[in-house]
């Protein structure tokens, strides 16, 4: 599957392994991602993990 950059996605209910992995994978491909987590704590945990894995700009 070919996925290019300059795409946007909203992921709702972020926190599970699948949605977190999807968010980080798409970020690594240059997608703009809006996360709607179940809790603020999970949002910051995913943001921290994304920063360690890929070069991203995170706005909260």
Short mmCIF file of the N, C-alpha and C atoms (twelve columns), coordinates in Angstrom:
data_MODEL
# 
_entry.id   MODEL 
# 
loop_
_atom_site.group_PDB 
_atom_site.id 
_atom_site.type_symbol 
_atom_site.label_atom_id 
_atom_site.label_alt_id 
_atom_site.label_comp_id 
_atom_site.label_asym_id 
_atom_site.label_seq_id 
_atom_site.Cartn_x 
_atom_site.Cartn_y 
_atom_site.Cartn_z 
_atom_site.pdbx_PDB_model_num 
ATOM 1   N N  . UNK A 1  0.843   -1.171 0.000  1 
ATOM 2   C CA . UNK A 1  0.000   0.000  0.000  1 
ATOM 3   C C  . UNK A 1  0.887   1.231  0.000  1 
ATOM 4   N N  . UNK A 2  0.613   2.142  -0.865 1 
ATOM 5   C CA . UNK A 2  1.371   3.381  -0.943 1 
ATOM 6   C C  . UNK A 2  0.634   4.478  -0.182 1 
ATOM 7   N N  . UNK A 3  1.332   5.089  0.767  1 
ATOM 8   C CA . UNK A 3  0.744   6.166  1.560  1 
ATOM 9   C C  . UNK A 3  1.684   7.353  1.482  1 
ATOM 10  N N  . UNK A 4  1.177   8.482  1.005  1 
ATOM 11  C CA . UNK A 4  2.028   9.660  0.874  1 
ATOM 12  C C  . UNK A 4  1.742   10.658 1.982  1 
ATOM 13  N N  . UNK A 5  2.609   11.672 2.092  1 
ATOM 14  C CA . UNK A 5  2.455   12.704 3.111  1 
ATOM 15  C C  . UNK A 5  1.352   13.685 2.764  1 
ATOM 16  N N  . UNK A 6  1.258   14.758 3.540  1 
ATOM 17  C CA . UNK A 6  0.249   15.805 3.350  1 
ATOM 18  C C  . UNK A 6  -1.172  15.274 3.453  1 
ATOM 19  N N  . UNK A 7  -1.359  14.310 4.307  1 
ATOM 20  C CA . UNK A 7  -2.676  13.749 4.565  1 
ATOM 21  C C  . UNK A 7  -3.064  14.079 6.001  1 
ATOM 22  N N  . UNK A 8  -4.352  14.079 6.278  1 
ATOM 23  C CA . UNK A 8  -4.857  14.381 7.616  1 
ATOM 24  C C  . UNK A 8  -5.735  13.237 8.098  1 
ATOM 25  N N  . UNK A 9  -5.685  12.977 9.404  1 
ATOM 26  C CA . UNK A 9  -6.525  11.937 9.987  1 
ATOM 27  C C  . UNK A 9  -6.843  12.308 11.432 1 
ATOM 28  N N  . UNK A 10 -8.037  11.938 11.869 1 
ATOM 29  C CA . UNK A 10 -8.438  12.073 13.267 1 
ATOM 30  C C  . UNK A 10 -8.612  10.657 13.802 1 
ATOM 31  N N  . UNK A 11 -7.922  10.354 14.892 1 
ATOM 32  C CA . UNK A 11 -8.039  9.037  15.511 1 
ATOM 33  C C  . UNK A 11 -8.727  9.231  16.856 1 
ATOM 34  N N  . UNK A 12 -9.886  8.609  17.011 1 
ATOM 35  C CA . UNK A 12 -10.704 8.759  18.217 1 
ATOM 36  C C  . UNK A 12 -10.527 7.538  19.111 1 
ATOM 37  N N  . UNK A 13 -10.481 7.774  20.410 1 
ATOM 38  C CA . UNK A 13 -10.340 6.674  21.363 1 
ATOM 39  C C  . UNK A 13 -8.922  6.162  21.448 1 
ATOM 40  N N  . UNK A 14 -7.967  7.039  21.207 1 
ATOM 41  C CA . UNK A 14 -6.564  6.640  21.209 1 
ATOM 42  C C  . UNK A 14 -6.171  6.144  22.586 1 
ATOM 43  N N  . UNK A 15 -5.417  5.088  22.608 1 
ATOM 44  C CA . UNK A 15 -4.946  4.536  23.869 1 
ATOM 45  C C  . UNK A 15 -4.629  3.067  23.723 1 
ATOM 46  N N  . UNK A 16 -5.368  2.391  22.862 1 
ATOM 47  C CA . UNK A 16 -5.086  0.978  22.650 1 
ATOM 48  C C  . UNK A 16 -3.817  0.839  21.819 1 
ATOM 49  N N  . UNK A 17 -3.250  -0.317 21.867 1 
ATOM 50  C CA . UNK A 17 -2.022  -0.575 21.118 1 
ATOM 51  C C  . UNK A 17 -2.218  -0.319 19.631 1 
ATOM 52  N N  . UNK A 18 -3.354  -0.736 19.079 1 
ATOM 53  C CA . UNK A 18 -3.576  -0.584 17.644 1 
ATOM 54  C C  . UNK A 18 -3.658  0.886  17.241 1 
ATOM 55  N N  . UNK A 19 -4.453  1.680  17.943 1 
ATOM 56  C CA . UNK A 19 -4.595  3.086  17.557 1 
ATOM 57  C C  . UNK A 19 -3.315  3.869  17.808 1 
ATOM 58  N N  . UNK A 20 -2.599  3.531  18.874 1 
ATOM 59  C CA . UNK A 20 -1.326  4.202  19.156 1 
ATOM 60  C C  . UNK A 20 -0.306  3.867  18.070 1 
ATOM 61  N N  . UNK A 21 -0.228  2.608  17.690 1 
ATOM 62  C CA . UNK A 21 0.706   2.186  16.640 1 
ATOM 63  C C  . UNK A 21 0.360   2.837  15.309 1 
ATOM 64  N N  . UNK A 22 -0.933  2.917  14.999 1 
ATOM 65  C CA . UNK A 22 -1.374  3.562  13.765 1 
ATOM 66  C C  . UNK A 22 -0.961  5.030  13.753 1 
ATOM 67  N N  . UNK A 23 -1.168  5.719  14.867 1 
ATOM 68  C CA . UNK A 23 -0.816  7.137  14.953 1 
ATOM 69  C C  . UNK A 23 0.678   7.350  14.733 1 
ATOM 70  N N  . UNK A 24 1.499   6.552  15.375 1 
ATOM 71  C CA . UNK A 24 2.950   6.710  15.244 1 
ATOM 72  C C  . UNK A 24 3.409   6.343  13.839 1 
ATOM 73  N N  . UNK A 25 2.843   5.302  13.258 1 
ATOM 74  C CA . UNK A 25 3.210   4.896  11.896 1 
ATOM 75  C C  . UNK A 25 2.858   5.997  10.894 1 
ATOM 76  N N  . UNK A 26 1.638   6.531  10.985 1 
ATOM 77  C CA . UNK A 26 1.243   7.593  10.059 1 
ATOM 78  C C  . UNK A 26 2.073   8.855  10.267 1 
ATOM 79  N N  . UNK A 27 2.412   9.168  11.509 1 
ATOM 80  C CA . UNK A 27 3.281   10.321 11.778 1 
ATOM 81  C C  . UNK A 27 4.637   10.137 11.113 1 
ATOM 82  N N  . UNK A 28 5.148   8.921  11.130 1 
ATOM 83  C CA . UNK A 28 6.450   8.658  10.503 1 
ATOM 84  C C  . UNK A 28 6.389   8.831  8.992  1 
ATOM 85  N N  . UNK A 29 5.187   8.734  8.423  1 
ATOM 86  C CA . UNK A 29 5.001   8.924  6.982  1 
ATOM 87  C C  . UNK A 29 4.663   10.371 6.624  1 
ATOM 88  N N  . UNK A 30 4.604   11.244 7.635  1 
ATOM 89  C CA . UNK A 30 4.358   12.655 7.378  1 
ATOM 90  C C  . UNK A 30 2.908   13.095 7.476  1 
ATOM 91  N N  . UNK A 31 2.037   12.241 7.937  1 
ATOM 92  C CA . UNK A 31 0.624   12.604 8.085  1 
ATOM 93  C C  . UNK A 31 0.444   13.596 9.225  1 
ATOM 94  N N  . UNK A 32 -0.556  14.448 9.114  1 
ATOM 95  C CA . UNK A 32 -1.001  15.319 10.200 1 
ATOM 96  C C  . UNK A 32 -2.069  14.547 10.961 1 
ATOM 97  N N  . UNK A 33 -1.891  14.429 12.268 1 
ATOM 98  C CA . UNK A 33 -2.773  13.579 13.054 1 
ATOM 99  C C  . UNK A 33 -3.381  14.366 14.205 1 
ATOM 100 N N  . UNK A 34 -4.689  14.235 14.362 1 
ATOM 101 C CA . UNK A 34 -5.385  14.776 15.534 1 
ATOM 102 C C  . UNK A 34 -5.804  13.579 16.377 1 
ATOM 103 N N  . UNK A 35 -5.366  13.563 17.624 1 
ATOM 104 C CA . UNK A 35 -5.690  12.455 18.519 1 
ATOM 105 C C  . UNK A 35 -6.775  12.879 19.498 1 
ATOM 106 N N  . UNK A 36 -7.773  12.041 19.655 1 
ATOM 107 C CA . UNK A 36 -8.826  12.261 20.647 1 
ATOM 108 C C  . UNK A 36 -8.743  11.080 21.612 1 
ATOM 109 N N  . UNK A 37 -7.996  11.270 22.706 1 
ATOM 110 C CA . UNK A 37 -7.750  10.152 23.613 1 
ATOM 111 C C  . UNK A 37 -8.888  9.950  24.607 1 
ATOM 112 N N  . UNK A 38 -8.832  8.813  25.269 1 
ATOM 113 C CA . UNK A 38 -9.793  8.543  26.341 1 
ATOM 114 C C  . UNK A 38 -9.459  9.353  27.583 1 
ATOM 115 N N  . UNK A 39 -8.185  9.678  27.739 1 
ATOM 116 C CA . UNK A 39 -7.769  10.475 28.898 1 
ATOM 117 C C  . UNK A 39 -6.594  11.360 28.510 1 
ATOM 118 N N  . UNK A 40 -6.423  12.445 29.242 1 
ATOM 119 C CA . UNK A 40 -5.302  13.350 28.995 1 
ATOM 120 C C  . UNK A 40 -3.978  12.631 29.226 1 
ATOM 121 N N  . UNK A 41 -3.943  11.753 30.203 1 
ATOM 122 C CA . UNK A 41 -2.729  11.001 30.514 1 
ATOM 123 C C  . UNK A 41 -2.281  10.168 29.316 1 
ATOM 124 N N  . UNK A 42 -3.217  9.501  28.642 1 
ATOM 125 C CA . UNK A 42 -2.829  8.686  27.488 1 
ATOM 126 C C  . UNK A 42 -2.358  9.557  26.334 1 
ATOM 127 N N  . UNK A 43 -2.925  10.756 26.188 1 
ATOM 128 C CA . UNK A 43 -2.480  11.669 25.135 1 
ATOM 129 C C  . UNK A 43 -1.011  12.019 25.319 1 
ATOM 130 N N  . UNK A 44 -0.626  12.395 26.541 1 
ATOM 131 C CA . UNK A 44 0.762   12.766 26.788 1 
ATOM 132 C C  . UNK A 44 1.694   11.564 26.672 1 
ATOM 133 N N  . UNK A 45 1.243   10.380 27.048 1 
ATOM 134 C CA . UNK A 45 2.063   9.174  26.915 1 
ATOM 135 C C  . UNK A 45 2.333   8.871  25.441 1 
ATOM 136 N N  . UNK A 46 1.308   8.992  24.612 1 
ATOM 137 C CA . UNK A 46 1.478   8.746  23.175 1 
ATOM 138 C C  . UNK A 46 2.369   9.816  22.561 1 
ATOM 139 N N  . UNK A 47 2.191   11.067 22.954 1 
ATOM 140 C CA . UNK A 47 3.029   12.153 22.439 1 
ATOM 141 C C  . UNK A 47 4.492   11.923 22.797 1 
ATOM 142 N N  . UNK A 48 4.764   11.524 24.025 1 
ATOM 143 C CA . UNK A 48 6.146   11.253 24.438 1 
ATOM 144 C C  . UNK A 48 6.748   10.109 23.638 1 
ATOM 145 N N  . UNK A 49 5.973   9.052  23.437 1 
ATOM 146 C CA . UNK A 49 6.480   7.916  22.666 1 
ATOM 147 C C  . UNK A 49 6.727   8.309  21.215 1 
ATOM 148 N N  . UNK A 50 5.831   9.082  20.632 1 
ATOM 149 C CA . UNK A 50 5.997   9.521  19.242 1 
ATOM 150 C C  . UNK A 50 7.260   10.359 19.087 1 
ATOM 151 N N  . UNK A 51 7.535   11.225 20.056 1 
ATOM 152 C CA . UNK A 51 8.751   12.054 19.999 1 
ATOM 153 C C  . UNK A 51 10.010  11.196 20.006 1 
ATOM 154 N N  . UNK A 52 9.998   10.103 20.734 1 
ATOM 155 C CA . UNK A 52 11.174  9.223  20.800 1 
ATOM 156 C C  . UNK A 52 11.383  8.440  19.508 1 
ATOM 157 N N  . UNK A 53 10.299  8.147  18.799 1 
ATOM 158 C CA . UNK A 53 10.381  7.266  17.637 1 
ATOM 159 C C  . UNK A 53 10.572  8.031  16.332 1 
ATOM 160 N N  . UNK A 54 9.826   9.108  16.139 1 
ATOM 161 C CA . UNK A 54 9.900   9.875  14.892 1 
ATOM 162 C C  . UNK A 54 10.068  11.350 15.211 1 
ATOM 163 N N  . UNK A 55 10.566  12.095 14.247 1 
ATOM 164 C CA . UNK A 55 10.702  13.541 14.422 1 
ATOM 165 C C  . UNK A 55 9.346   14.171 14.124 1 
ATOM 166 N N  . UNK A 56 8.671   14.627 15.162 1 
ATOM 167 C CA . UNK A 56 7.331   15.181 15.003 1 
ATOM 168 C C  . UNK A 56 7.209   16.507 15.741 1 
ATOM 169 N N  . UNK A 57 6.234   17.284 15.332 1 
ATOM 170 C CA . UNK A 57 5.857   18.489 16.060 1 
ATOM 171 C C  . UNK A 57 4.528   18.191 16.720 1 
ATOM 172 N N  . UNK A 58 4.484   18.361 18.023 1 
ATOM 173 C CA . UNK A 58 3.269   18.031 18.763 1 
ATOM 174 C C  . UNK A 58 2.711   19.293 19.386 1 
ATOM 175 N N  . UNK A 59 1.423   19.523 19.157 1 
ATOM 176 C CA . UNK A 59 0.721   20.655 19.758 1 
ATOM 177 C C  . UNK A 59 -0.396  20.102 20.621 1 
ATOM 178 N N  . UNK A 60 -0.507  20.623 21.837 1 
ATOM 179 C CA . UNK A 60 -1.594  20.157 22.714 1 
ATOM 180 C C  . UNK A 60 -2.460  21.320 23.125 1 
# 
